[in-house]
Amino acid sequence: MVLIKEQIKKIDKSIVEEVVEDELLERFKSCYQCGTCTGGCPSGRRAAIRTRDVIRQALVGLDDDLLSSDLLWLCSTCYTCYERCPRDVPTTDIIIKLRNIASHRGLMKGPHLAVSKMLIETGHGVPINDEKWSNLRKSLKLTPLPPTVHSFPEAVKEVQTIIKELKFDELIAYGEEVKKKLAEEEKKRAPERIEELEAELKQLKEEAGK
Amino acid sequence: MTESSDITRDYDLYLGCVAPNRYPMIEASTVQVFKKLGINLHDMKGASCCPAPGVFRSFDIPTWRAIASRNITIAEQDRRDIAVMCNGCFGTLLEANHLMNSHPDQRTETNAILEKVGRQFEGTVKVRHIIDILYNDVGPKAISDMVIQPLRGVKAAVHYGCHLLKPSETRPWGKDENPTFFDDIVEASGAESIDYKDKFMCCGAGGGVRAAIKDVSMDFTREKLSNMKDAGVDIIVDCCPFCHLQFDLGQVEVKAMFGEEYRFPVIYISQLLGLAMGISPYDLGLIATKDKPPGTPPFIPTEPFVKKVVEGM
Amino acid sequence: MVETKDKIGAVEAPGWKPYILGIFCNWCSYAGADGAGTARMQRPAVLRIIRVMCSGRVEPEFVFRGLKNGADGVLVSTCHPGDCHYVTGNYKTFRKAPLISKFLEQMGINPKRFRLTNVSASEGAELTEIIEDFVEELHEIGPSPFKNKKE
Amino acid sequence: MVNSDEEPRIGVYICDCGVNIAGVLDNDELREYAATLPNVVKSERYKFMCSEIGQKLIQEDIENGEINRVVVAACSPRMHENTFRKATREAGLNEFLFEQANIREHDSWVHMRQQDDAQSIAQDIVRMAVAKASKLEPLEVMKVEVKPSALVIGAGIAGINVAKDLGDQGFDVTLVEKTPTIGGHMAQLDKTFPTMDCSACIITPEMVEVGNHPNINILNYAEVTKVDGFVGNFKVEITKKPHYVDQEACTGCGGCSDVCPVITGNEFDEGMKERKAIYLPFPQAVPNKFTIDMDHCIKCELCKDECEPDAINFDDKPKKIEKEFGTIIVTTGYKAFDPSDYTPYGFGRFPNVITGLQMERELSSFGPTVGKPVRPSDGKAPHSIAFFQCVGSRSFQPGMNNYCSRVCCMYAMKQARQYKEKHPEAEIYILYMDIRAFGKGYEEFYEIAAREYGINFIRGRAAEVFENPENNNIIIRAEDTLLKRPIELEVDMVVLSVGLEAQEDATVISRLLNVSQTADGFFMEAHPKLRPIDTLSDGIFVAGVAQGPKDIPDTVAQAKGAASGAASLMAQGEVEIEPYFSVINNALCSSCLSCVDLCPYTAISYDKLANLVTINKALCKGCGTCTAACPCNAITQNHFKVSQIMAMIDTAIPTR
Ligand SMILES: Cc1cc2nc3c(=O)[nH]c(=O)nc-3n(C[C@H](O)[C@H](O)[C@H](O)COP(=O)(O)OP(=O)(O)OC[C@H]3O[C@@H](n4cnc5c(N)ncnc54)[C@H](O)[C@@H]3O)c2cc1C
Ligand SMILES: Cc1cc2nc3c(=O)[nH]c(=O)nc-3n(C[C@H](O)[C@H](O)[C@H](O)COP(=O)(O)OP(=O)(O)OC[C@H]3O[C@@H](n4cnc5c(N)ncnc54)[C@H](O)[C@@H]3O)c2cc1C
Ligand code: SF4
Ligand code: SF4
Ligand code: SF4
Ligand code: SF4
Ligand code: SF4
Ligand code: SF4
Ligand code: SF4
Ligand code: SF4
């Protein structure tokens, strides 16, 4: 049983400050919760994201719930909401900023960590990692490797230097660590929770028996 | 072709990741079509991932901006504007270019990083989607003048994709929720653009959704496919390799996940125009050669489309 | 009431705050400045405003004397073209402005120290921006060469 | 009266304005500082200088002979200059020996977090004011006659009320209306909230009354094309557009219209009904005379043959009418927002999306559907209707307005209730963000709409609509923000509650009359609270939606206020104007004539015989342009003399 009391949260403006560090995002404080964003959101029509609610949660600082949930990652960055917001709130950019904040807390999704590692290793998010792709290129009379980083090892180095300078590699490594830790905790917590539930059930039964 | 002399005829072709590494027919057909139009696309040597606007920008904006700016500096050294084939790459390079040009603080910050690899962002080049070049420089009229095999009777579902149009303040078409410029280019080939419900809806691939939350991503695609089916189209035409992948491979995935079967050939705009201009369908990757390795795209065969066109003649 | 002195936007003066003398027309610009006040639009504390009924009243001599007295900048502000309360007074000022700049240049004073702007009665926000921008520019130019020369 | 030769003895009075000034500035320090300035003999500080006690402080010092110049450091002179001038005058000192230092709007309010700098700016401002005060000279106010005639521009419910009130008081009123009929938007409405009385039943008798009023001259189908002069004596040119029908001869029989072969959309019915090229906008139009719309007429002359009194005149020409007026009242109303460009709502693309004003016409018993609303696609009564609120209002989207239009929540509920009365089984949805029902009886109206009428309120702004191709129904996408759920709602018809915006030609009127517009395009009042119907141009008033969105009760209240403002000016018969005019010292004048062409009011004339350049005080408006331009320094502008302005410039920079 979840006690209502656990849901009562204090309003915390710190995340608002973090978002509006980028002055371009400041307008988000003027959101009047009209729901135009959610109403046209193709993701919200099939999944749990409510764009307006994401903005709202960020505005009142319910960051823990928001940042660790899937919600932020359900946005396809289609910018439909962004175009229509009557208050000129840069909705999609806010979601992207919130994802940055989540990422810096180590809350990235597994596949995203994987694709980031590709970028770090090869300079491509989607690299040629199998001979069949080169062969496909050849079948179209193209060079086996495109004239991108794939053909210029020193260019890969450049990309890697930039990544190191900005500590993006550390961010990814940190994300993986957090991911592992969370999984372990989950595993550890699960039996406890079951015990708890059983105890609750027992107590309820006893009460009912009285 | 009516030569308009005042347009830019040399571009650096920015490839991105998906086009060269998964759907090289997009790269091959674009180069050929542009050559026919008298526009030279040059290699942009050592370009990396753009990096993707919905993914890497979501993780760390400074990294995203720096890598994007590095790509732009390559074109700056070549002194050529950038032509882009992908909506995502367009979004990243255009936005990054815009931010770097209009926000001196961000420029200073990023240039300090670029300095470590011996580069500086100068703000001297434009970033243009090939659709922008095709529509605004070449023009549908000039394109249709070059058509020798009109794709008459072909009913196309045109998919614009999101980042081609939005955010509109930096896009060349301005704010318009019902644009027709892409349809005009498609129709220049002789094909008919069919209106379908939620035409401007996202394909579901972007924003890292495809990678992380596959079922939601595929449900977008399924809805679009179903709307296209209701409208009675023959093919899907797009202008983005990632949308292309989402529709092509996506039809296989939609079948696996939802049990719904669609078999729309997915055609990239330059494949469509190339065919109409008489370029060999083999060269455009519309008909698989015997060298095509197994397990590579297209996953929905495009031969039936070519057949229909040729028979329709 | 806020006790601490705070930075205002991007224009925290490093070391010195420019001194700007404003000559504003009564109907648009002065009203605009009042509007900025009513809306509590915070701006750098640099501006003192002299009110004239119309910018047409502004004599080049006012600008020269202001700068000579040590003002770092003089801002003359009028209604927008076509909006002058006296129909065309501001046009006459627009015509005078290039002459003033030219004269300043000949005198060896940076003509950027003199600015002519249009601020309507509803444009408190624009005024605030103009001031911020002027301050930024004056920071680039540096303090008035006449500063403290006046006895 | 004080002798201006006397040495200046200045009293400086620093106002706290509660915490508005004293919360930022150290007013004790400022008072001490002021006392050190040249010629200052008295320096005081008080909580509210504009209060009676504050004014008394000044008056006592004047009466005691302690001071002969007054400086009040307080708010903007645009706020209280008149207050303090009056106090100065009443105490026996010439009121132009007063100077106000603005340390509130220009200092304490805009430098709230920079107290040290604000303090030194306050010192500068006070020092400059004191310097000017030392140089001030006494002036006599000028009095000009105010003609007892008023020009009312725009004949909606606002203009009609102004005209009626002024006419009743015996003033000569000219009511100019752009369209062929008076009545404005209210004539288009069916019923009016919150009382639900019939709009036509209220306005048509008023229209007729104005039409027959002995003191009111209606100039319909006319526009103001030129305005000269000043308060009391405006010279106005009005251009009456050609009706191509002799308005005296026409009997309003309508025979012409019956035979006219040209059919076009009727503006009055928002294009929902047709009219002929020769037309009356609506049956109750005042004046009840026909007009030919030459944009559509094909000159077949069938009407001419039909017209018994031979009223048709294809050679009709625009007529210019010139007249002088003591006061002008602007009541040009509004234009409803046009949603055609907002593609997500499909207006213009989907027939079953209409505007609130179109719905209003449909609900009207003399409208296109005789009071039984139908959907345009098939002429059937809709079973379900959704109203979209805030269309064009409260939005930063390009082409939309930032403000709340104040009437659309109420009219949507009104229309919903009216439809429900006719079709109790109908399903009505109102998609809103906030319901703004703030007038007397409005909240009750809202409550009844929900409880008694069962109207469904959905809190969420519509995001986009589609048409169901099978039945032309409209499918709406929105979020029910209270349920946190996206919804899809299929309805038979959508009504867009469009907002009100400034008339397209408001800028033209603004320029003609020299009346400013606020950023939203409506005319600017002299003060939002204290002078909401005056403009900054003396003798010109504004009322109704022309000043900002409002409903009929507020419009009428404002119209009555404007009428009373104009009446009191005209009743006095004369008005004081500030003596800021310029004067030529002919001893210095070289007759270069530079000034003559510069004066926008042609107040300067040159007498060739006498070789004398002179300024007509009554025409001079005191801009000072000539003063600034005279190469011989022969011209001085009262109250803005070179010596006075230079005194400020020379003391502007602190000599610390
Ligand atoms: C759909 C709808 C329903 C409404 N329902 C209600 C309701 O139920 N109750 C309520 O209280 N309010 C209602 N309102 C608001 C109401 O319409 C206004 O409050 C009222 O009509 C304002 O009157 P007005 O005289 O200021 O302006 P208008 O009615 O706009 O009159 C202005 C007049 O000036 C004329 N004009 C304009 N420019 C010029 C010019 N340059 N020269 C000469 N003449 C000119 C115009 O032709 C017009 O005749 C509703 C509004 C709408 C849009
Ligand atoms: C907390 C608060 C904040 C507000 N803030 C704002 C704001 O920021 N902006 C704004 O526009 N409005 C504001 N208002 C509203 C504003 O106060 C009123 O609109 C305004 O004061 C109304 O003025 P009034 O003259 O009608 O009434 P009142 O101010 O109430 O004056 C009525 C006078 O009549 C006297 N009186 C009463 N009965 C009799 C009698 N029988 N005989 C003789 N005299 C009598 C009373 O003593 C009083 O002096 C605010 C209101 C409140 C409550
Ligand atoms: S559309 Fe804009 S204002 Fe409306 S809820 Fe979304 S973010 Fe807020
Ligand atoms: S950008 Fe994201 S939140 Fe906005 S509509 Fe698209 S998917 Fe939804
Ligand atoms: S005089 Fe002006 S500043 Fe002083 S109390 Fe009155 S309003 Fe406030
Ligand atoms: S113009 Fe002639 S026919 Fe027409 S209404 Fe007037 S009198 Fe009748
Ligand atoms: S002349 Fe014009 S107004 Fe008269 S009947 Fe013919 S079309 Fe109609
Ligand atoms: S009155 Fe209601 S519908 Fe109209 S703008 Fe205001 S809130 Fe929106
Ligand atoms: S400008 Fe001066 S000198 Fe020339 S005519 Fe006018 S008053 Fe005389
Ligand atoms: S001050 Fe001079 S220019 Fe201005 S109105 Fe008077 S006479 Fe004309």
mmCIF file with all atom_site columns, C-alpha atoms in Angstrom, chain A residues 11 20-21 37-38 40 52 115 121 125 129 162 174 182 184 198 210:
data_model
loop_
_atom_site.group_PDB
_atom_site.id
_atom_site.type_symbol
_atom_site.label_atom_id
_atom_site.label_alt_id
_atom_site.label_comp_id
_atom_site.label_asym_id
_atom_site.label_entity_id
_atom_site.label_seq_id
_atom_site.pdbx_PDB_ins_code
_atom_site.Cartn_x
_atom_site.Cartn_y
_atom_site.Cartn_z
_atom_site.occupancy
_atom_site.B_iso_or_equiv
_atom_site.pdbx_formal_charge
_atom_site.auth_seq_id
_atom_site.auth_comp_id
_atom_site.auth_asym_id
_atom_site.auth_atom_id
_atom_site.pdbx_PDB_model_num
ATOM 1  C CA . ILE A 1 11  ? 8.060   22.335  -4.492  1.00 0.00 ? 11  ILE A CA 1
ATOM 2  C CA . VAL A 1 20  ? 16.926  28.358  -17.521 1.00 0.00 ? 20  VAL A CA 1
ATOM 3  C CA . GLU A 1 21  ? 20.700  28.501  -17.248 1.00 0.00 ? 21  GLU A CA 1
ATOM 4  C CA . CYS A 1 37  ? 1.504   20.525  -26.635 1.00 0.00 ? 37  CYS A CA 1
ATOM 5  C CA . THR A 1 38  ? 0.118   17.246  -25.331 1.00 0.00 ? 38  THR A CA 1
ATOM 6  C CA . GLY A 1 40  ? -0.917  17.267  -30.737 1.00 0.00 ? 40  GLY A CA 1
ATOM 7  C CA . ARG A 1 52  ? 2.382   19.674  -20.583 1.00 0.00 ? 52  ARG A CA 1
ATOM 8  C CA . VAL A 1 115 ? 25.189  4.244   -29.461 1.00 0.00 ? 115 VAL A CA 1
ATOM 9  C CA . GLU A 1 121 ? 34.989  4.568   -30.868 1.00 0.00 ? 121 GLU A CA 1
ATOM 10 C CA . GLY A 1 125 ? 26.684  6.702   -34.346 1.00 0.00 ? 125 GLY A CA 1
ATOM 11 C CA . ASN A 1 129 ? 30.640  -2.634  -38.384 1.00 0.00 ? 129 ASN A CA 1
ATOM 12 C CA . ILE A 1 162 ? 36.677  16.810  -28.582 1.00 0.00 ? 162 ILE A CA 1
ATOM 13 C CA . TYR A 1 174 ? 29.344  7.142   -15.383 1.00 0.00 ? 174 TYR A CA 1
ATOM 14 C CA . LEU A 1 182 ? 20.438  0.623   -10.188 1.00 0.00 ? 182 LEU A CA 1
ATOM 15 C CA . GLU A 1 184 ? 21.731  -4.364  -8.536  1.00 0.00 ? 184 GLU A CA 1
ATOM 16 C CA . GLU A 1 198 ? 3.630   -10.626 2.706   1.00 0.00 ? 198 GLU A CA 1
ATOM 17 C CA . LYS A 1 210 ? -11.022 -10.249 14.083  1.00 0.00 ? 210 LYS A CA 1
#
